[in-house]
Coordinates of C-alpha atoms in Angstrom, one line a residue:
X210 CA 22.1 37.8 20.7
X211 CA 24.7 35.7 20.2
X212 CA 27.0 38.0 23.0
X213 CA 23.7 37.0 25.0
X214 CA 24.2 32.6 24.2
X215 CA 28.5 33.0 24.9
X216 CA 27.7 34.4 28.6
X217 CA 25.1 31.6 29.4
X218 CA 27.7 29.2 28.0
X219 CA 30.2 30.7 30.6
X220 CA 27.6 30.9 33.2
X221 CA 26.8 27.0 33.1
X222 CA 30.2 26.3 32.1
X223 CA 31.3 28.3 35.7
X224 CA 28.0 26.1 37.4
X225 CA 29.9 23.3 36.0
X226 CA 33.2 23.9 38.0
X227 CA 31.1 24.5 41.4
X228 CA 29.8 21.3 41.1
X229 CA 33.2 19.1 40.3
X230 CA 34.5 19.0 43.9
X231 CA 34.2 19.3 47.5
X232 CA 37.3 22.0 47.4
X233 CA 37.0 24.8 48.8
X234 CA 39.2 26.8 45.7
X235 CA 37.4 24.8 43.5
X236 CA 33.9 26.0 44.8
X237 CA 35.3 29.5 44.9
X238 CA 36.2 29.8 41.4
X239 CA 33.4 28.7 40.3
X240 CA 31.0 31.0 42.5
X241 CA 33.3 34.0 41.0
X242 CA 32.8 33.1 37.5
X243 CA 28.9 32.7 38.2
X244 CA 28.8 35.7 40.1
X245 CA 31.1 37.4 36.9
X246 CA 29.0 35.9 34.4
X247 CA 25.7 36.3 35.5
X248 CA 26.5 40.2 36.1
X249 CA 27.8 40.5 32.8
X250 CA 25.0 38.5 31.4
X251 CA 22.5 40.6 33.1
X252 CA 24.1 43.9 32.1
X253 CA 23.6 43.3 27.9
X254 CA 20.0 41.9 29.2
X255 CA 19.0 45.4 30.3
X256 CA 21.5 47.3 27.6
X257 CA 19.0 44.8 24.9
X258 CA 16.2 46.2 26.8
X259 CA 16.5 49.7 26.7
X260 CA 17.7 49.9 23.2
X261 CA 15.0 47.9 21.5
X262 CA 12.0 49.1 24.0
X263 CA 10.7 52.5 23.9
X264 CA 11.4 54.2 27.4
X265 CA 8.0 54.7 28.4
X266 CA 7.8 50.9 29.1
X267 CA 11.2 50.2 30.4
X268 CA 9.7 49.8 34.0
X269 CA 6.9 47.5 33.3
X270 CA 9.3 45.3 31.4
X271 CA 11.9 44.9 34.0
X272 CA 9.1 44.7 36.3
X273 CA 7.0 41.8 34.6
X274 CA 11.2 40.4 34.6
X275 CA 11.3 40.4 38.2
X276 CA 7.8 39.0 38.6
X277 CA 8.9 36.1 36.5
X278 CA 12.3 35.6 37.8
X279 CA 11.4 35.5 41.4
X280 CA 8.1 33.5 41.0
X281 CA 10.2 30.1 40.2
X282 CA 12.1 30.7 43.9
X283 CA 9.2 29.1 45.6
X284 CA 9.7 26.0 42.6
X285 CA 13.5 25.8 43.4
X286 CA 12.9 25.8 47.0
X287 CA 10.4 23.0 47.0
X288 CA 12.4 20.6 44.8
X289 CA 16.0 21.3 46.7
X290 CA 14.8 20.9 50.0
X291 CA 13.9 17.2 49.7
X292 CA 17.0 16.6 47.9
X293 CA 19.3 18.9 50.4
X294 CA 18.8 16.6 53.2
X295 CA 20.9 14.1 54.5
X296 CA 19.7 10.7 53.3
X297 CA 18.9 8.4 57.2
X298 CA 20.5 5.4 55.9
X299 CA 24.7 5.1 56.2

């Protein structure tokens, strides 16, 4: 678990770094270490998974995972897109 709480760390700590400047190698670096992280972080997920759940319900619990996960896109979208805009006064 706490392998689990050092790659979040990382991951926001790589978010972090995106967000600093309007650089292009800044922005990089930062989408490789999220991109790192999040694999990395994603990979002891599913090693947790299919060592402490019996195998028979390894699918539904990825599954009900990836119901979860992508049901908060329509959220995210929503609340960026008013924010993404270009504000109409100079």
């Amino acid at each position: 678990m706490r392998t689990v709480l050092w790659f979040t760390l990382a991951l926001a700590a790589f978010c972090l770094v995106t967000g600093l400047r309007a650089d292009l190698v800044t922005i990089g670096a930062g989408a490789f270490g999220m991109s790192l992280w999040l694999t990395l972080l994603n990979g002891v997920y599913a090693t947790i998974v299919q060592v402490k759940v019996p195998q028979r319900f390894h699918e539904r619990v990825f599954a009900l995972n990836t119901l979860i996960a992508w049901s908060t896109l329509p959220l995210g979208f929503g609340l960026v897109a008013p924010y993404g805009r270009p504000s109409s006064t100079p």
